[in-house]
Amino acid sequence: MAEFTMELNDEQKEVRDWLHGFAADVIRPAAAEWDEREETPWPVIQEAAKVGIYSLDFYAQQYFDATGLGIPMAMEELFWGDAGIALSIVGTGLAAVGVLANGTEEQIGTWIPQMYGDANDVKVAAFCSSEPDAGSDVASMRTRAVYDEAKDEWVINGTKTWATNGGIANVHVVVAVVDPELGSKGHASFIVPPGTPGLSQGQKFKKHGIRASHTAEVILDNVRVPGSCLLGGKEKLDERLARARERAKKGGERVKNAAMATFEASRPAVGAMAVGTARAAYEVALEYAQTREQFGRPIIDNQGVAFQLADMRTQIDAARLLVWRASWMAINGKPFTAAEGSMSKLFASETAKKVTAQAIQILGGNGYTREYPVERMHRDAAIYTIFEGTSEIQRLVIARTLSGMPIR
Ligand SMILES: Cc1cc2nc3c(=O)[nH]c(=O)nc-3n(C[C@H](O)[C@H](O)[C@H](O)COP(=O)(O)OP(=O)(O)OC[C@H]3O[C@@H](n4cnc5c(N)ncnc54)[C@H](O)[C@@H]3O)c2cc1C
């Protein structure tokens, strides 16, 4: 276990500064344009691929950082640049993690490179779980995968929604029901390879924020994928389903806990994205308050403004500490006895919404226009309390973990 320290080591500082340089020089200057265009910023993703930020190697290196701080640090810097563009850069990672977590070595080696493409021909991937009637309530998922034994193929039918990169992805990872009796324990994940007939993009959503990130429905109409596209393979699935059936008879506690641990480990990354957006807005507000003069003095000279900035910075730092604690716990295999991962995501995402709204207030009329970036940051920040589990769901998880009661 790495020794506890509040300071990043030299290597981490170097990576952080490199990412910050990319965020400041490449991402931030492009942010307003791609927000207005509401399109995937392919040239920026390509730039990120050229320097090695858009690649599995980069995420693997950060992921295996022994302190656990590699991913939160990277997320904070990229999302400091711009949330929409950063999500376009890291969105593929969601699908890649799905394969890394559940796939065989062969599946990892075959599909992950196709998710990223290369610097001359960049590709993206999508992770498709949410459905129109299954958002927070994942167990009510309806997309069905049925095994055709004669052809060793799976046939998938259903409609996914809110998929980041949905329909424009080279590789889609689709979660589907294989045993409806088992609720969320009867789900499995499938690779849908590039160009598979039957998969199409439905509605592309026009969004409030993170508009440089593509979000769309994905329609699966008799999509046939080879047996080898079931992540983890059929034998493992059959064993898992048999265990789940056994446990369902006995109450199912262990399976539920394993799934929860995965979420607790991944949620701090979203918290770190929120910290990045909050910090970006705070920095703009601080500089503005120091330079904007009213009544013959800088507006920061008023406690009413200065105290807001003090609160903003305090909350951002507290959010980062919660994110770092949960990330450190995850890499060291500590049990999340108080749902510390959910706590970090809840606090950081609510902080981002609050801080970006305060930034608009501090910039006055300018804050309310698109001439300044804080209104975009405020629109972007609203996503953090919604995706990867809403704030209400985080509170449910925390309350249930603390009390052991089935709070509703
Ligand atoms: C921009 C964007 C990108 C996304 N990307 C992806 C992606 O790549 N892949 C993917 O699979 N999904 C993705 N999602 C989906 C996202 O995870 C869901 O939107 C989220 O889980 C909430 O589901 P919902 O929208 O159906 O809201 P609902 O579940 O309908 O919730 C509506 C409201 O009711 C509240 N609520 C629901 N149940 C309870 C309860 N038990 N107690 C208290 N309050 C409750 C919620 O907190 C919320 O405030 C994305 C969403 C967005 C907006």
JSON list of C-alpha atoms and ligand atoms in Angstrom, two decimals, residues 94 127-130 135-136 161-164 207 210 215 383 386-390 392-393 396, ligand 1:
[
{"chain": "A", "resi": 94, "resn": "LEU", "atom": "CA", "xyz": [-16.66, 4.29, -20.29]},
{"chain": "A", "resi": 127, "resn": "PHE", "atom": "CA", "xyz": [-21.56, 2.40, -23.47]},
{"chain": "A", "resi": 128, "resn": "CYS", "atom": "CA", "xyz": [-25.30, 1.80, -23.78]},
{"chain": "A", "resi": 129, "resn": "SER", "atom": "CA", "xyz": [-27.14, 0.90, -20.59]},
{"chain": "A", "resi": 130, "resn": "SER", "atom": "CA", "xyz": [-29.89, 3.51, -19.96]},
{"chain": "A", "resi": 135, "resn": "GLY", "atom": "CA", "xyz": [-32.75, 5.29, -15.94]},
{"chain": "A", "resi": 136, "resn": "SER", "atom": "CA", "xyz": [-32.19, 5.26, -12.19]},
{"chain": "A", "resi": 161, "resn": "THR", "atom": "CA", "xyz": [-31.11, 6.18, -24.72]},
{"chain": "A", "resi": 162, "resn": "TRP", "atom": "CA", "xyz": [-28.73, 8.89, -23.52]},
{"chain": "A", "resi": 163, "resn": "ALA", "atom": "CA", "xyz": [-25.77, 7.02, -24.95]},
{"chain": "A", "resi": 164, "resn": "THR", "atom": "CA", "xyz": [-22.65, 9.20, -25.09]},
{"chain": "A", "resi": 207, "resn": "LYS", "atom": "CA", "xyz": [-28.81, 19.53, -24.64]},
{"chain": "A", "resi": 210, "resn": "ILE", "atom": "CA", "xyz": [-21.85, 19.55, -22.49]},
{"chain": "A", "resi": 215, "resn": "THR", "atom": "CA", "xyz": [-25.73, 12.03, -26.81]},
{"chain": "A", "resi": 383, "resn": "ILE", "atom": "CA", "xyz": [-24.96, 17.13, -15.87]},
{"chain": "A", "resi": 386, "resn": "ILE", "atom": "CA", "xyz": [-27.71, 13.59, -13.23]},
{"chain": "A", "resi": 387, "resn": "PHE", "atom": "CA", "xyz": [-25.47, 11.04, -14.98]},
{"chain": "A", "resi": 388, "resn": "GLU", "atom": "CA", "xyz": [-23.72, 8.09, -13.33]},
{"chain": "A", "resi": 389, "resn": "GLY", "atom": "CA", "xyz": [-26.50, 8.13, -10.74]},
{"chain": "A", "resi": 390, "resn": "THR", "atom": "CA", "xyz": [-28.45, 11.27, -9.82]},
{"chain": "A", "resi": 392, "resn": "GLU", "atom": "CA", "xyz": [-30.99, 11.53, -5.14]},
{"chain": "A", "resi": 393, "resn": "ILE", "atom": "CA", "xyz": [-29.70, 8.07, -5.99]},
{"chain": "A", "resi": 396, "resn": "LEU", "atom": "CA", "xyz": [-30.20, 6.69, -1.31]},
{"chain": "B", "resi": 1, "resn": "LIG", "atom": "C1", "xyz": [-25.74, 13.94, -21.22]},
{"chain": "B", "resi": 1, "resn": "LIG", "atom": "C2", "xyz": [-26.02, 12.55, -20.72]},
{"chain": "B", "resi": 1, "resn": "LIG", "atom": "C3", "xyz": [-25.12, 11.55, -21.02]},
{"chain": "B", "resi": 1, "resn": "LIG", "atom": "C4", "xyz": [-25.36, 10.24, -20.58]},
{"chain": "B", "resi": 1, "resn": "LIG", "atom": "N1", "xyz": [-24.51, 9.22, -20.96]},
{"chain": "B", "resi": 1, "resn": "LIG", "atom": "C5", "xyz": [-24.90, 7.93, -20.74]},
{"chain": "B", "resi": 1, "resn": "LIG", "atom": "C6", "xyz": [-24.16, 6.85, -21.33]},
{"chain": "B", "resi": 1, "resn": "LIG", "atom": "O1", "xyz": [-23.15, 7.06, -22.01]},
{"chain": "B", "resi": 1, "resn": "LIG", "atom": "N2", "xyz": [-24.62, 5.60, -21.15]},
{"chain": "B", "resi": 1, "resn": "LIG", "atom": "C7", "xyz": [-25.75, 5.33, -20.42]},
{"chain": "B", "resi": 1, "resn": "LIG", "atom": "O2", "xyz": [-26.11, 4.16, -20.31]},
{"chain": "B", "resi": 1, "resn": "LIG", "atom": "N3", "xyz": [-26.46, 6.33, -19.83]},
{"chain": "B", "resi": 1, "resn": "LIG", "atom": "C8", "xyz": [-26.06, 7.62, -19.99]},
{"chain": "B", "resi": 1, "resn": "LIG", "atom": "N4", "xyz": [-26.80, 8.65, -19.43]},
{"chain": "B", "resi": 1, "resn": "LIG", "atom": "C9", "xyz": [-28.02, 8.33, -18.68]},
{"chain": "B", "resi": 1, "resn": "LIG", "atom": "C10", "xyz": [-27.95, 8.73, -17.22]},
{"chain": "B", "resi": 1, "resn": "LIG", "atom": "O3", "xyz": [-27.15, 7.85, -16.48]},
{"chain": "B", "resi": 1, "resn": "LIG", "atom": "C11", "xyz": [-29.41, 8.81, -16.71]},
{"chain": "B", "resi": 1, "resn": "LIG", "atom": "O4", "xyz": [-29.98, 9.97, -17.28]},
{"chain": "B", "resi": 1, "resn": "LIG", "atom": "C12", "xyz": [-29.52, 8.84, -15.21]},
{"chain": "B", "resi": 1, "resn": "LIG", "atom": "O5", "xyz": [-29.16, 7.59, -14.67]},
{"chain": "B", "resi": 1, "resn": "LIG", "atom": "C13", "xyz": [-30.92, 9.20, -14.72]},
{"chain": "B", "resi": 1, "resn": "LIG", "atom": "O6", "xyz": [-31.91, 8.44, -15.35]},
{"chain": "B", "resi": 1, "resn": "LIG", "atom": "P1", "xyz": [-33.20, 9.18, -15.98]},
{"chain": "B", "resi": 1, "resn": "LIG", "atom": "O7", "xyz": [-32.69, 10.27, -16.86]},
{"chain": "B", "resi": 1, "resn": "LIG", "atom": "O8", "xyz": [-34.04, 8.15, -16.61]},
{"chain": "B", "resi": 1, "resn": "LIG", "atom": "O9", "xyz": [-33.92, 9.86, -14.77]},
{"chain": "B", "resi": 1, "resn": "LIG", "atom": "P2", "xyz": [-35.01, 9.16, -13.79]},
{"chain": "B", "resi": 1, "resn": "LIG", "atom": "O10", "xyz": [-34.45, 7.89, -13.27]},
{"chain": "B", "resi": 1, "resn": "LIG", "atom": "O11", "xyz": [-36.32, 9.13, -14.46]},
{"chain": "B", "resi": 1, "resn": "LIG", "atom": "O12", "xyz": [-35.05, 10.21, -12.59]},
{"chain": "B", "resi": 1, "resn": "LIG", "atom": "C14", "xyz": [-35.83, 11.41, -12.67]},
{"chain": "B", "resi": 1, "resn": "LIG", "atom": "C15", "xyz": [-35.76, 12.10, -11.30]},
{"chain": "B", "resi": 1, "resn": "LIG", "atom": "O13", "xyz": [-36.35, 11.24, -10.30]},
{"chain": "B", "resi": 1, "resn": "LIG", "atom": "C16", "xyz": [-35.42, 11.00, -9.26]},
{"chain": "B", "resi": 1, "resn": "LIG", "atom": "N5", "xyz": [-35.56, 9.65, -8.75]},
{"chain": "B", "resi": 1, "resn": "LIG", "atom": "C17", "xyz": [-35.68, 8.49, -9.44]},
{"chain": "B", "resi": 1, "resn": "LIG", "atom": "N6", "xyz": [-35.79, 7.45, -8.59]},
{"chain": "B", "resi": 1, "resn": "LIG", "atom": "C18", "xyz": [-35.71, 7.94, -7.34]},
{"chain": "B", "resi": 1, "resn": "LIG", "atom": "C19", "xyz": [-35.73, 7.38, -6.03]},
{"chain": "B", "resi": 1, "resn": "LIG", "atom": "N7", "xyz": [-35.82, 6.07, -5.85]},
{"chain": "B", "resi": 1, "resn": "LIG", "atom": "N8", "xyz": [-35.63, 8.22, -4.97]},
{"chain": "B", "resi": 1, "resn": "LIG", "atom": "C20", "xyz": [-35.50, 9.56, -5.14]},
{"chain": "B", "resi": 1, "resn": "LIG", "atom": "N9", "xyz": [-35.46, 10.15, -6.35]},
{"chain": "B", "resi": 1, "resn": "LIG", "atom": "C21", "xyz": [-35.56, 9.35, -7.43]},
{"chain": "B", "resi": 1, "resn": "LIG", "atom": "C22", "xyz": [-34.06, 11.20, -9.91]},
{"chain": "B", "resi": 1, "resn": "LIG", "atom": "O14", "xyz": [-33.05, 11.48, -8.95]},
{"chain": "B", "resi": 1, "resn": "LIG", "atom": "C23", "xyz": [-34.32, 12.36, -10.84]},
{"chain": "B", "resi": 1, "resn": "LIG", "atom": "O15", "xyz": [-34.25, 13.57, -10.14]},
{"chain": "B", "resi": 1, "resn": "LIG", "atom": "C24", "xyz": [-26.52, 9.97, -19.81]},
{"chain": "B", "resi": 1, "resn": "LIG", "atom": "C25", "xyz": [-27.40, 11.01, -19.50]},
{"chain": "B", "resi": 1, "resn": "LIG", "atom": "C26", "xyz": [-27.18, 12.28, -19.95]},
{"chain": "B", "resi": 1, "resn": "LIG", "atom": "C27", "xyz": [-28.19, 13.36, -19.64]}
]
